[in-house]
Amino acid sequence: GQQLNQSPQSMFIQEGEDVSMNCTSSSIFNTWLWYKQDPGEGPVLLIALYKAGELTSNGRLTAQFGTTRKDSFLNISASIPSDVGIYFCAGIIQGAQKLVFGQGTRLTINP
Amino acid sequence: SQTIHQWPATLVQPVGSPLSLECTVEGTSNPNLYWYRQAAGRGLQLLFYSIGIDQISSEVPQNLSASRPQDRQFILSSKKLLLSDSGFYLCALRTGSYEQYFGPGTRLTVT
């Protein structure tokens, strides 16, 4: 079945640093989604990407839909303590009913 | 905008007891609904999804079942809980786009 490889699995950074994470797949996706999950809460949708090559920002977050349609990237600039959490990527093929999720990137920030 | 309610927020149940988790949504009609389980520190495992009333697809064979008696109600059940059923259960919805939104979750501990 389809799988998403999300990396890195965890990141330990200093406050103020930039963060980069990515998801890759052997399958082509039509939509990429990025979520953030805080402890004890449901994931929250951060950014949705619909076109190959698309670059979309949400505040300090920027995500890109890879040109091959098999990958996506999320960058966080100038990290702050509230960025701590688990970030998930997800992809879906047009017409499908189910998202395919990556395993998540756990972000820890040292003040 | 749509809202997802999950009840209860937390639950502690003994092994062998029955289970009923409820998800209700507001602000949307005829959504796709999903049940996920998340083990501690792990990714999201899709359990069931529904594209309409009484239309349920099971993703993982197990002792859980799901029902959708009304358009905006999705129920996760078990006749006899196992220790391995412990986890964080998330309900999600999808409307016309491919964007999926999650509820606040139910923390289940089986003792």
mmCIF file of C-alpha atoms in Angstrom:
data_model
loop_
_atom_site.group_PDB
_atom_site.id
_atom_site.type_symbol
_atom_site.label_atom_id
_atom_site.label_comp_id
_atom_site.label_asym_id
_atom_site.label_seq_id
_atom_site.Cartn_x
_atom_site.Cartn_y
_atom_site.Cartn_z
ATOM 1 C CA GLY A 1 0.000 0.000 0.000
ATOM 2 C CA GLN A 2 0.890 3.641 -0.100
ATOM 3 C CA GLN A 3 3.337 4.902 2.490
ATOM 4 C CA LEU A 4 4.758 8.255 3.417
ATOM 5 C CA ASN A 5 8.274 8.501 4.784
ATOM 6 C CA GLN A 6 8.497 11.514 7.044
ATOM 7 C CA SER A 7 11.826 12.786 8.310
ATOM 8 C CA PRO A 8 13.340 13.513 10.634
ATOM 9 C CA GLN A 9 11.469 11.529 13.290
ATOM 10 C CA SER A 10 12.514 14.033 15.941
ATOM 11 C CA MET A 11 14.282 17.364 16.173
ATOM 12 C CA PHE A 12 15.887 19.136 19.109
ATOM 13 C CA ILE A 13 16.605 22.770 18.336
ATOM 14 C CA GLN A 14 17.262 26.096 20.004
ATOM 15 C CA GLU A 15 14.623 28.778 20.113
ATOM 16 C CA GLY A 16 14.993 31.077 17.132
ATOM 17 C CA GLU A 17 16.351 28.420 14.770
ATOM 18 C CA ASP A 18 14.693 27.505 11.494
ATOM 19 C CA VAL A 19 13.181 24.030 11.063
ATOM 20 C CA SER A 20 12.842 21.857 7.976
ATOM 21 C CA MET A 21 11.044 18.557 7.599
ATOM 22 C CA ASN A 22 9.844 16.554 4.637
ATOM 23 C CA CYS A 23 7.726 13.690 3.421
ATOM 24 C CA THR A 24 8.471 11.434 0.497
ATOM 25 C CA SER A 25 6.546 8.697 -1.213
ATOM 26 C CA SER A 26 6.866 6.272 -4.077
ATOM 27 C CA SER A 27 3.321 7.234 -5.084
ATOM 28 C CA ILE A 28 2.025 10.404 -6.666
ATOM 29 C CA PHE A 29 -0.396 12.489 -4.618
ATOM 30 C CA ASN A 30 -2.800 15.200 -5.742
ATOM 31 C CA THR A 31 -3.050 16.928 -2.364
ATOM 32 C CA TRP A 32 -0.617 17.344 0.501
ATOM 33 C CA LEU A 33 -1.638 18.425 3.996
ATOM 34 C CA TRP A 34 0.442 19.393 7.014
ATOM 35 C CA TYR A 35 -0.857 19.080 10.586
ATOM 36 C CA LYS A 36 0.422 19.979 14.059
ATOM 37 C CA GLN A 37 -0.594 18.073 17.150
ATOM 38 C CA ASP A 38 -0.172 19.437 20.651
ATOM 39 C CA PRO A 39 -0.040 16.943 23.557
ATOM 40 C CA GLY A 40 -3.467 15.562 24.410
ATOM 41 C CA GLU A 41 -5.212 17.273 21.514
ATOM 42 C CA GLY A 42 -6.315 16.435 18.010
ATOM 43 C CA PRO A 43 -4.146 17.410 15.029
ATOM 44 C CA VAL A 44 -4.782 20.849 13.592
ATOM 45 C CA LEU A 45 -4.546 21.513 9.873
ATOM 46 C CA LEU A 46 -1.765 24.021 9.141
ATOM 47 C CA ILE A 47 -1.428 24.118 5.372
ATOM 48 C CA ALA A 48 -3.074 22.453 2.370
ATOM 49 C CA LEU A 49 -1.316 22.144 -0.991
ATOM 50 C CA TYR A 50 -3.131 21.319 -4.226
ATOM 51 C CA LYS A 51 -0.737 21.892 -7.128
ATOM 52 C CA ALA A 52 2.718 20.567 -7.957
ATOM 53 C CA GLY A 53 5.310 23.233 -7.209
ATOM 54 C CA GLU A 54 2.896 25.212 -5.045
ATOM 55 C CA LEU A 55 4.479 27.180 -2.211
ATOM 56 C CA THR A 56 2.111 28.284 0.558
ATOM 57 C CA SER A 57 2.771 30.203 3.765
ATOM 58 C CA ASN A 58 0.893 30.457 7.036
ATOM 59 C CA GLY A 59 2.692 32.956 9.234
ATOM 60 C CA ARG A 60 6.168 31.591 9.950
ATOM 61 C CA LEU A 61 5.283 28.291 8.295
ATOM 62 C CA THR A 62 5.951 27.598 4.633
ATOM 63 C CA ALA A 63 5.094 24.369 2.838
ATOM 64 C CA GLN A 64 5.829 23.222 -0.683
ATOM 65 C CA PHE A 65 4.242 20.641 -2.953
ATOM 66 C CA GLY A 66 7.139 18.898 -4.670
ATOM 67 C CA THR A 67 7.339 19.127 -8.450
ATOM 68 C CA THR A 68 7.417 15.342 -8.801
ATOM 69 C CA ARG A 69 4.188 15.178 -6.723
ATOM 70 C CA LYS A 70 5.904 12.527 -4.602
ATOM 71 C CA ASP A 71 7.142 14.792 -1.845
ATOM 72 C CA SER A 72 6.369 17.812 0.285
ATOM 73 C CA PHE A 73 8.341 20.049 2.619
ATOM 74 C CA LEU A 74 7.510 22.138 5.674
ATOM 75 C CA ASN A 75 9.703 24.917 6.998
ATOM 76 C CA ILE A 76 9.285 26.879 10.209
ATOM 77 C CA SER A 77 11.247 30.078 10.532
ATOM 78 C CA ALA A 78 12.485 31.597 13.804
ATOM 79 C CA SER A 79 11.030 28.882 16.033
ATOM 80 C CA ILE A 80 9.305 29.812 19.288
ATOM 81 C CA PRO A 81 8.332 27.620 22.274
ATOM 82 C CA SER A 82 4.721 27.194 21.101
ATOM 83 C CA ASP A 83 5.994 25.441 17.948
ATOM 84 C CA VAL A 84 6.697 22.372 20.103
ATOM 85 C CA GLY A 85 4.590 19.391 19.084
ATOM 86 C CA ILE A 86 4.282 16.643 16.514
ATOM 87 C CA TYR A 87 3.992 17.573 12.858
ATOM 88 C CA PHE A 88 2.302 15.184 10.445
ATOM 89 C CA CYS A 89 2.238 15.215 6.682
ATOM 90 C CA ALA A 90 -0.607 13.574 4.794
ATOM 91 C CA GLY A 91 -1.301 12.933 1.150
ATOM 92 C CA ILE A 92 -4.300 11.868 -0.859
ATOM 93 C CA ILE A 93 -4.955 10.803 -4.420
ATOM 94 C CA GLN A 94 -7.808 12.478 -6.254
ATOM 95 C CA GLY A 95 -11.008 10.534 -5.752
ATOM 96 C CA ALA A 96 -9.684 8.558 -2.784
ATOM 97 C CA GLN A 97 -11.520 8.517 0.523
ATOM 98 C CA LYS A 98 -8.527 8.127 2.838
ATOM 99 C CA LEU A 99 -5.514 10.209 3.687
ATOM 100 C CA VAL A 100 -2.115 8.547 3.951
ATOM 101 C CA PHE A 101 -0.190 9.912 6.944
ATOM 102 C CA GLY A 102 3.486 10.148 7.695
ATOM 103 C CA GLN A 103 4.707 8.904 11.063
ATOM 104 C CA GLY A 104 5.262 12.402 12.386
ATOM 105 C CA THR A 105 8.159 14.657 13.349
ATOM 106 C CA ARG A 106 8.436 15.478 17.043
ATOM 107 C CA LEU A 107 9.804 18.979 17.532
ATOM 108 C CA THR A 108 11.418 19.954 20.831
ATOM 109 C CA ILE A 109 12.712 23.468 21.436
ATOM 110 C CA ASN A 110 15.285 24.414 24.046
ATOM 111 C CA PRO A 111 14.722 27.949 25.322
ATOM 112 C CA SER B 1 -17.643 26.479 10.193
ATOM 113 C CA GLN B 2 -17.757 22.846 11.177
ATOM 114 C CA THR B 3 -17.302 21.621 14.747
ATOM 115 C CA ILE B 4 -16.486 18.119 15.945
ATOM 116 C CA HIS B 5 -17.513 16.913 19.390
ATOM 117 C CA GLN B 6 -16.174 13.758 20.986
ATOM 118 C CA TRP B 7 -17.536 12.182 24.128
ATOM 119 C CA PRO B 8 -16.235 11.283 26.626
ATOM 120 C CA ALA B 9 -12.929 13.131 26.809
ATOM 121 C CA THR B 10 -11.306 10.466 28.957
ATOM 122 C CA LEU B 11 -12.339 6.948 29.904
ATOM 123 C CA VAL B 12 -10.895 4.206 32.089
ATOM 124 C CA GLN B 13 -12.409 0.786 31.495
ATOM 125 C CA PRO B 14 -11.553 -2.729 32.700
ATOM 126 C CA VAL B 15 -10.558 -5.471 30.295
ATOM 127 C CA GLY B 16 -13.605 -7.284 28.954
ATOM 128 C CA SER B 17 -16.001 -4.379 29.416
ATOM 129 C CA PRO B 18 -17.959 -2.819 26.517
ATOM 130 C CA LEU B 19 -17.092 0.476 24.868
ATOM 131 C CA SER B 20 -19.026 3.231 23.175
ATOM 132 C CA LEU B 21 -17.342 6.405 21.946
ATOM 133 C CA GLU B 22 -19.413 9.070 20.268
ATOM 134 C CA CYS B 23 -18.529 11.642 17.659
ATOM 135 C CA THR B 24 -20.986 14.308 16.531
ATOM 136 C CA VAL B 25 -20.377 17.059 14.006
ATOM 137 C CA GLU B 26 -22.023 20.420 13.418
ATOM 138 C CA GLY B 27 -21.965 22.950 10.641
ATOM 139 C CA THR B 28 -21.779 20.530 7.737
ATOM 140 C CA SER B 29 -23.910 18.011 5.883
ATOM 141 C CA ASN B 30 -23.040 14.616 4.447
ATOM 142 C CA PRO B 31 -19.414 14.633 5.536
ATOM 143 C CA ASN B 32 -17.025 11.712 5.324
ATOM 144 C CA LEU B 33 -16.315 10.640 8.897
ATOM 145 C CA TYR B 34 -13.264 8.795 10.217
ATOM 146 C CA TRP B 35 -12.095 7.035 13.382
ATOM 147 C CA TYR B 36 -8.372 6.946 14.110
ATOM 148 C CA ARG B 37 -6.403 5.482 16.993
ATOM 149 C CA GLN B 38 -3.101 6.838 18.194
ATOM 150 C CA ALA B 39 -0.869 4.910 20.573
ATOM 151 C CA ALA B 40 1.305 6.956 22.913
ATOM 152 C CA GLY B 41 3.985 8.775 20.939
ATOM 153 C CA ARG B 42 2.972 7.092 17.721
ATOM 154 C CA GLY B 43 1.304 7.923 14.432
ATOM 155 C CA LEU B 44 -2.327 7.833 13.354
ATOM 156 C CA GLN B 45 -3.940 4.500 12.538
ATOM 157 C CA LEU B 46 -7.156 4.643 10.522
ATOM 158 C CA LEU B 47 -9.762 2.284 11.992
ATOM 159 C CA PHE B 48 -13.003 3.035 10.126
ATOM 160 C CA TYR B 49 -14.419 5.528 7.707
ATOM 161 C CA SER B 50 -17.919 6.309 6.513
ATOM 162 C CA ILE B 51 -19.126 8.092 3.395
ATOM 163 C CA GLY B 52 -22.772 8.104 4.519
ATOM 164 C CA ILE B 53 -25.407 6.777 6.891
ATOM 165 C CA ASP B 54 -24.929 3.052 7.555
ATOM 166 C CA GLN B 55 -21.963 2.982 5.132
ATOM 167 C CA ILE B 56 -18.904 1.843 7.062
ATOM 168 C CA SER B 57 -15.535 0.669 5.798
ATOM 169 C CA SER B 58 -13.185 -1.157 8.164
ATOM 170 C CA GLU B 59 -9.473 -0.726 7.761
ATOM 171 C CA VAL B 60 -8.085 -2.962 10.477
ATOM 172 C CA PRO B 61 -9.616 -6.284 11.614
ATOM 173 C CA GLN B 62 -10.037 -6.148 15.378
ATOM 174 C CA ASN B 63 -12.628 -6.285 18.123
ATOM 175 C CA LEU B 64 -13.901 -2.794 17.376
ATOM 176 C CA SER B 65 -16.907 -1.806 15.280
ATOM 177 C CA ALA B 66 -18.353 1.458 14.041
ATOM 178 C CA SER B 67 -21.814 2.684 13.216
ATOM 179 C CA ARG B 68 -23.278 5.807 11.675
ATOM 180 C CA PRO B 69 -26.964 5.955 12.604
ATOM 181 C CA GLN B 70 -27.318 9.614 11.604
ATOM 182 C CA ASP B 71 -25.565 11.841 9.090
ATOM 183 C CA ARG B 72 -23.666 13.729 11.785
ATOM 184 C CA GLN B 73 -23.090 10.939 14.298
ATOM 185 C CA PHE B 74 -20.327 8.329 14.255
ATOM 186 C CA ILE B 75 -19.991 5.750 17.018
ATOM 187 C CA LEU B 76 -17.100 3.461 17.859
ATOM 188 C CA SER B 77 -17.946 0.356 19.874
ATOM 189 C CA SER B 78 -16.540 -2.798 21.337
ATOM 190 C CA LYS B 79 -18.237 -5.699 23.090
ATOM 191 C CA LYS B 80 -15.139 -6.675 25.072
ATOM 192 C CA LEU B 81 -12.137 -4.391 25.483
ATOM 193 C CA LEU B 82 -8.566 -5.648 25.334
ATOM 194 C CA LEU B 83 -5.523 -4.054 26.962
ATOM 195 C CA SER B 84 -4.257 -3.275 23.462
ATOM 196 C CA ASP B 85 -7.312 -1.087 22.840
ATOM 197 C CA SER B 86 -5.831 1.627 25.043
ATOM 198 C CA GLY B 87 -4.989 4.782 23.142
ATOM 199 C CA PHE B 88 -6.125 8.162 21.944
ATOM 200 C CA TYR B 89 -9.157 7.930 19.681
ATOM 201 C CA LEU B 90 -9.722 10.671 17.171
ATOM 202 C CA CYS B 91 -12.765 11.397 15.062
ATOM 203 C CA ALA B 92 -12.280 13.371 11.871
ATOM 204 C CA LEU B 93 -14.439 14.751 9.096
ATOM 205 C CA ARG B 94 -13.915 15.662 5.487
ATOM 206 C CA THR B 95 -16.238 17.830 3.453
ATOM 207 C CA GLY B 96 -16.100 18.709 -0.227
ATOM 208 C CA SER B 97 -12.371 19.390 -0.395
ATOM 209 C CA TYR B 98 -9.702 16.900 0.592
ATOM 210 C CA GLU B 99 -9.020 18.727 3.842
ATOM 211 C CA GLN B 100 -9.656 16.655 6.923
ATOM 212 C CA TYR B 101 -10.390 18.100 10.365
ATOM 213 C CA PHE B 102 -9.951 16.349 13.669
ATOM 214 C CA GLY B 103 -11.938 16.410 16.885
ATOM 215 C CA PRO B 104 -10.440 16.848 20.365
ATOM 216 C CA GLY B 105 -10.056 13.106 20.949
ATOM 217 C CA THR B 106 -10.943 10.565 23.648
ATOM 218 C CA ARG B 107 -8.219 9.137 25.866
ATOM 219 C CA LEU B 108 -9.055 5.467 26.606
ATOM 220 C CA THR B 109 -7.180 3.487 29.233
ATOM 221 C CA VAL B 110 -7.999 -0.197 29.551
ATOM 222 C CA THR B 111 -6.931 -1.647 32.907
#
